PDB file of C-alpha atoms in Angstrom:
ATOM      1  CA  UNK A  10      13.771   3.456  13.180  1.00 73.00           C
ATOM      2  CA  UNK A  11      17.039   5.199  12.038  1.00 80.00           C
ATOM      3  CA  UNK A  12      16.626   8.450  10.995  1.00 85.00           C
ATOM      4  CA  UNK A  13      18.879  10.209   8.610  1.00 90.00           C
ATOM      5  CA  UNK A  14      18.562  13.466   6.048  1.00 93.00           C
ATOM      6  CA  UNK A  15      18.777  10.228   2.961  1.00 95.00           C
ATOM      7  CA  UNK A  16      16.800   7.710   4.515  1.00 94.00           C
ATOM      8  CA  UNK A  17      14.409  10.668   5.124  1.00 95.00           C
ATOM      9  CA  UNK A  18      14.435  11.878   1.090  1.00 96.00           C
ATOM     10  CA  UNK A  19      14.151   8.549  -0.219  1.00 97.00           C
ATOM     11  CA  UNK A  20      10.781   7.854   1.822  1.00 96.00           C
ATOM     12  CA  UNK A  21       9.382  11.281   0.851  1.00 96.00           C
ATOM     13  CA  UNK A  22      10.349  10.989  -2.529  1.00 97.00           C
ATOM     14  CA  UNK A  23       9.256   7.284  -2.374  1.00 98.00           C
ATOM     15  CA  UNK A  24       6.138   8.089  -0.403  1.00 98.00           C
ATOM     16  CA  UNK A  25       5.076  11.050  -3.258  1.00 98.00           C
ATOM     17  CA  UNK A  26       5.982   8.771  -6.268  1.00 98.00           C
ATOM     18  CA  UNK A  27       3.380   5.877  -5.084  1.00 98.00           C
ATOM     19  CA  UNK A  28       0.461   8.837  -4.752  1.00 98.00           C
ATOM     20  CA  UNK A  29       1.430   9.893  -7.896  1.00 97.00           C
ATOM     21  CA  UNK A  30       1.256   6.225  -9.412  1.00 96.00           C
ATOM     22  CA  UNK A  31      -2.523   6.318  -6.916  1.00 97.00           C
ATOM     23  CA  UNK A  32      -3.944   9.296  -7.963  1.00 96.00           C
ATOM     24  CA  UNK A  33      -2.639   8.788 -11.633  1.00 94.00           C
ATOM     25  CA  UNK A  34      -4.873   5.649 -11.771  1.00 92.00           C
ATOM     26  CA  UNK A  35      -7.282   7.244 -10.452  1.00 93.00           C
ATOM     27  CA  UNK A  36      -6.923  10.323 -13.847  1.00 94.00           C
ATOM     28  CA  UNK A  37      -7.440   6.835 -16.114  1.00 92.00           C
ATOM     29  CA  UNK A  38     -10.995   6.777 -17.875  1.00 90.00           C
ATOM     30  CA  UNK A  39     -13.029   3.669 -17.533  1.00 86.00           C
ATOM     31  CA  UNK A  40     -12.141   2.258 -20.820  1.00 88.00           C
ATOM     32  CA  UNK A  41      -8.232   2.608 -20.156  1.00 89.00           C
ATOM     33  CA  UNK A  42      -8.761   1.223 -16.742  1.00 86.00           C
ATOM     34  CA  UNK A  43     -10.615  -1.865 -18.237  1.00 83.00           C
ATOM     35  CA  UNK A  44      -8.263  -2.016 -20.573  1.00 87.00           C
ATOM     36  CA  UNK A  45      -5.095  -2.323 -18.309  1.00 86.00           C
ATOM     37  CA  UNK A  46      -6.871  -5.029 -15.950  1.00 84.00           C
ATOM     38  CA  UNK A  47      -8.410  -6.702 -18.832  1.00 83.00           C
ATOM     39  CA  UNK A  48      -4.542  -7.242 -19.907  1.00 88.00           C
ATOM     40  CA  UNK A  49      -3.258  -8.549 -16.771  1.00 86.00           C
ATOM     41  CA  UNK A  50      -6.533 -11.138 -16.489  1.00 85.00           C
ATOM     42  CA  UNK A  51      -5.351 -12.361 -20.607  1.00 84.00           C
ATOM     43  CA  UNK A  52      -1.956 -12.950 -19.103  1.00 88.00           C
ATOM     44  CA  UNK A  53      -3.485 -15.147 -16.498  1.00 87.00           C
ATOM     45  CA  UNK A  54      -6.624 -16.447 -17.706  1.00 83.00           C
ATOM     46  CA  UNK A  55      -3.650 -17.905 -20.869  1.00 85.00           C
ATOM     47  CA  UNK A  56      -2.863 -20.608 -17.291  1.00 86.00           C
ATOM     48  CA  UNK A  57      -6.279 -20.879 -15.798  1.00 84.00           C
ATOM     49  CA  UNK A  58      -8.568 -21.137 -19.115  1.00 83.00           C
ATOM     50  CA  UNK A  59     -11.217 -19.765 -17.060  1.00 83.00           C
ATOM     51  CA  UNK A  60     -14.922 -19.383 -17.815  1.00 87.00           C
ATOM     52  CA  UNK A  61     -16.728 -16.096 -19.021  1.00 84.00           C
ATOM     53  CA  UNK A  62     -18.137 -15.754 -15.672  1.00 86.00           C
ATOM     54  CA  UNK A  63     -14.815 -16.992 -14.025  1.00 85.00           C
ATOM     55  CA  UNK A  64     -13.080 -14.486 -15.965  1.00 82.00           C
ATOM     56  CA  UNK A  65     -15.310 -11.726 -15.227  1.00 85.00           C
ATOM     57  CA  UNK A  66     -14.929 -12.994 -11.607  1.00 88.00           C
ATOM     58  CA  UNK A  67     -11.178 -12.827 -11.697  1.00 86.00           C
ATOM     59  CA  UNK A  68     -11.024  -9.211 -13.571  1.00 84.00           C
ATOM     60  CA  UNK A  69     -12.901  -7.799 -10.478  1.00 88.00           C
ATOM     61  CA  UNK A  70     -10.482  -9.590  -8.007  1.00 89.00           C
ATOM     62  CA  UNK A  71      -7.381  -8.222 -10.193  1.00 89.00           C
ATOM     63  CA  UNK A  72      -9.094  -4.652  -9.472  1.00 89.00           C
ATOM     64  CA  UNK A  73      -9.278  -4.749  -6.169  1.00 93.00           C
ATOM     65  CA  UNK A  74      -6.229  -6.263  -5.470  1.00 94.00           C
ATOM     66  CA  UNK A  75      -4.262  -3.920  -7.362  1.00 92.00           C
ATOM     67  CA  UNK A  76      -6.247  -1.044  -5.244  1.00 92.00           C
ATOM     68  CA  UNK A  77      -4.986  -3.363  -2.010  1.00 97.00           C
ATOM     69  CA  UNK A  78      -1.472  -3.459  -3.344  1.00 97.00           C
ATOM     70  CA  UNK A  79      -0.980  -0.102  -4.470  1.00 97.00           C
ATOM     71  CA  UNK A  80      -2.457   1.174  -0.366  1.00 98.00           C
ATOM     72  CA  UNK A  81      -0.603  -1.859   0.571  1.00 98.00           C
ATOM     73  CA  UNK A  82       2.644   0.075  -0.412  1.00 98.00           C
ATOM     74  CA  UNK A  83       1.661   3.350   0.603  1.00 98.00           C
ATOM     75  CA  UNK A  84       0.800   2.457   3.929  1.00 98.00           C
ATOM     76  CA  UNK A  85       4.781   0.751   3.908  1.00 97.00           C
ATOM     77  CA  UNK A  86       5.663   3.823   3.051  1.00 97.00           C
ATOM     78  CA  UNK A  87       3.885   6.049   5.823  1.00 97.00           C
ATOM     79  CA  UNK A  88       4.739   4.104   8.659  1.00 95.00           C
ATOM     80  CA  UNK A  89       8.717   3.832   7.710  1.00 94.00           C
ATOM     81  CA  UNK A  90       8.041   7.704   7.358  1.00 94.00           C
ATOM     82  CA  UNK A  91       6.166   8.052  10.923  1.00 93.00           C
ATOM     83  CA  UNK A  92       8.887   5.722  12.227  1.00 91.00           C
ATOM     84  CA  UNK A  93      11.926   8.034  11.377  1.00 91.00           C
ATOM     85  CA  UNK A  94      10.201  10.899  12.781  1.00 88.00           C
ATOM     86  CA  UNK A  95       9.851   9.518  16.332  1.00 80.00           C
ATOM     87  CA  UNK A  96       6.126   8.540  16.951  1.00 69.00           C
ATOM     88  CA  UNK A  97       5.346   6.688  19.764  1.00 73.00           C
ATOM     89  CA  UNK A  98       4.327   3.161  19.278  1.00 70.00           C
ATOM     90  CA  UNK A  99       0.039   3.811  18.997  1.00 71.00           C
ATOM     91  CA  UNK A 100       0.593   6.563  16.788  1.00 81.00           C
ATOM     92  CA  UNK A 101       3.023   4.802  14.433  1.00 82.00           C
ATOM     93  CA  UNK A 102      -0.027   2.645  13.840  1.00 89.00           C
ATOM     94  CA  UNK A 103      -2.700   5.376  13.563  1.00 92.00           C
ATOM     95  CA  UNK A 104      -1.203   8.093  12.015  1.00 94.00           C
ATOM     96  CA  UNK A 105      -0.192   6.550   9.020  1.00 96.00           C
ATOM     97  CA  UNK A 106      -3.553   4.316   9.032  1.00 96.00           C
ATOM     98  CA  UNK A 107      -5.648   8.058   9.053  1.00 97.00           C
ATOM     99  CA  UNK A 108      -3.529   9.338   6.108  1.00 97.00           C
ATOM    100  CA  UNK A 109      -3.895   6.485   4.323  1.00 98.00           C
ATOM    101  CA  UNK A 110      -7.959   6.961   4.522  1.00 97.00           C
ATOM    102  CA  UNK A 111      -7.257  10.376   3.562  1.00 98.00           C
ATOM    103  CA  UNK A 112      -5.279   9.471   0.492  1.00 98.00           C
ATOM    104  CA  UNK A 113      -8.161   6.765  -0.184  1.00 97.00           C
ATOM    105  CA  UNK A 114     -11.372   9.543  -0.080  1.00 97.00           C
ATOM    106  CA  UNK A 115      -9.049  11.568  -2.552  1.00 97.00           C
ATOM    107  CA  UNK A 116      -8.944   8.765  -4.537  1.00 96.00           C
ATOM    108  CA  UNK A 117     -12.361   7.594  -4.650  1.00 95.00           C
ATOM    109  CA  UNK A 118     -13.082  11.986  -5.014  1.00 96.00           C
ATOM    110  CA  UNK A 119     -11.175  11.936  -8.020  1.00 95.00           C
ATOM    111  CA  UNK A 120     -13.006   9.413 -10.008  1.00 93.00           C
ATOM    112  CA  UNK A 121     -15.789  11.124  -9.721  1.00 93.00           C
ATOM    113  CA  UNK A 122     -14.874  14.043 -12.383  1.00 94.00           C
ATOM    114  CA  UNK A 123     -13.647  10.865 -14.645  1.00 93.00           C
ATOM    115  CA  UNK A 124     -15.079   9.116 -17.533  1.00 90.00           C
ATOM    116  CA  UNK A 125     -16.926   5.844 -16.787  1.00 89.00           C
ATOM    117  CA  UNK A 126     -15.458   6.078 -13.506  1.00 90.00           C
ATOM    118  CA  UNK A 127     -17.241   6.764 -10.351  1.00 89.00           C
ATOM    119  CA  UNK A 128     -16.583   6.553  -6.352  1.00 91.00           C
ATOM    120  CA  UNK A 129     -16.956   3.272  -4.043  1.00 91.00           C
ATOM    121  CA  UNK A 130     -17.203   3.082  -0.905  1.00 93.00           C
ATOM    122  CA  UNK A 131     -16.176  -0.768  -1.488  1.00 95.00           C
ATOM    123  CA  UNK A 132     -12.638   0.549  -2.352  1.00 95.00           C
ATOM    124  CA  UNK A 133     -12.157   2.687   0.349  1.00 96.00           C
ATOM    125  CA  UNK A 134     -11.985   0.084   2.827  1.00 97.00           C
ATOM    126  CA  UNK A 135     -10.217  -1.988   0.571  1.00 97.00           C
ATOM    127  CA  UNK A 136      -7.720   0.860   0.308  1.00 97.00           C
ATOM    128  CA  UNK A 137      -7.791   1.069   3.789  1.00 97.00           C
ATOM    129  CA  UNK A 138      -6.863  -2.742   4.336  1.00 98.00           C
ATOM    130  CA  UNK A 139      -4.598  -2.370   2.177  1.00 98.00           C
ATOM    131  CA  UNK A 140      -2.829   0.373   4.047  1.00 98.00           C
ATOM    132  CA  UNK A 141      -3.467  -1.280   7.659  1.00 98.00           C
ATOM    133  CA  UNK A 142      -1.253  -4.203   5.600  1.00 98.00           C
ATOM    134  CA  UNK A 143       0.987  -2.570   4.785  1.00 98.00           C
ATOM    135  CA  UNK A 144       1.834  -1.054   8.399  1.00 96.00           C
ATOM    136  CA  UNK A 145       1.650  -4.392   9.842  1.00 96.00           C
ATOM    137  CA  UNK A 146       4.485  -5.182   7.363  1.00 96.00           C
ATOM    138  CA  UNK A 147       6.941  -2.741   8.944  1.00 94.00           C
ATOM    139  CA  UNK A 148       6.240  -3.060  12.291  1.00 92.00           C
ATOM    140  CA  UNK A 149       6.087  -6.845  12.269  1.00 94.00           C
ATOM    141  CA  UNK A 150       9.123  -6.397  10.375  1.00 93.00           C
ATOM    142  CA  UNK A 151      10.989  -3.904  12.747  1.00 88.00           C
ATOM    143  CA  UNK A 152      10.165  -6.039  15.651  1.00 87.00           C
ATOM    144  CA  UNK A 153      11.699  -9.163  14.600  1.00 91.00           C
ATOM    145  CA  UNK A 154      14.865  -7.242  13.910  1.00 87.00           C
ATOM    146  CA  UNK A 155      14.935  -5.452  16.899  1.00 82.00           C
ATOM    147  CA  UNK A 156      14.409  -8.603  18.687  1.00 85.00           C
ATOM    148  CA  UNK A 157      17.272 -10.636  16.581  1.00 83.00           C
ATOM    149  CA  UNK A 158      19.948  -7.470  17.556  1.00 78.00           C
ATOM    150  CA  UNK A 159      18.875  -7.274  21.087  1.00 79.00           C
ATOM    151  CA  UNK A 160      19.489 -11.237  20.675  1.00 78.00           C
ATOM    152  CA  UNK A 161      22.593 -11.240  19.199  1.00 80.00           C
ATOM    153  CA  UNK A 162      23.859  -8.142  22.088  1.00 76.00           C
ATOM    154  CA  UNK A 163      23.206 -10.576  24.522  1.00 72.00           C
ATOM    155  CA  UNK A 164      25.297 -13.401  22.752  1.00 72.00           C
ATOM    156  CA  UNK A 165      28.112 -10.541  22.313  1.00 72.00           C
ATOM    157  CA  UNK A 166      28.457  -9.953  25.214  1.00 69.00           C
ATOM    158  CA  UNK A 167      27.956 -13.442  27.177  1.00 61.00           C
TER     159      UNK A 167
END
């Protein structure tokens, strides 16, 4: 991965505004929590006119995937950074997979001083999916574009 002083401060800066958004959650009571999911499941329950227990069903699934998606994008976010500092290929898959789990237990540690919240083992390794995701984005991503410009270097120069 190209490595340059920007690309480098846009990751960090990227990388330290999606803990913040994390850990932020995290600082939410219970009831604010709830309330925010309980929002997003009114928007879409208004298409699926679901049952109570459907509903209640899909307000857990909109929890979790929202802890998924928010990893998802941190672990995006790690590898890109892990990439541009020159880790070999088994470490640009681990490293950013460990700090991920890191940035999950401090998660998880931090609801534990919050109202109505409290720590789940559950979402850890959902976290943790989501960050393993997330890395499988990039480097599924950077392969197929190395591959096309090694491709196209050979059609050059043929």
């Amino acid at each position: 991965m190209i490595r340059t002083k920007k690309r480098m401060i846009l990751c960090a800066s990227l990388l330290v505004a999606c803990l913040a958004l994390i850990w932020g959650n995290s600082l939410t009571n219970g009831t604010d929590s709830g309330a925010m999911s309980g929002r997003v499941m009114a928007w879409i329950n208004a298409f699926l006119h679901l049952s109570e227990s459907g509903a209640e069903t899909l307000h857990l699934v909109i929890r979790k995937m929202a802890h998924f998606t928010e990893f998802a994008c941190l672990g995006l976010l790690l590898t890109w950074l892990f990439g541009m500092t020159g880790e070999k290929k088994g470490h640009l898959f681990c490293m950013p997979l460990l700090c991920g789990m890191a940035a999950a237990c401090v998660d998880e540690t931090i609801q534990v001083f919050i109202p109505d919240r409290g720590p789940s083992p559950i979402d850890i390794w959902i976290d943790t999916c989501g960050v393993a995701a997330g890395i499988a984005i990039v480097l599924i991503g950077y392969h197929y574009i190395r591959k096309k410009h090694k491709r196209n270097n050979l059609e050059e120069t043929t």
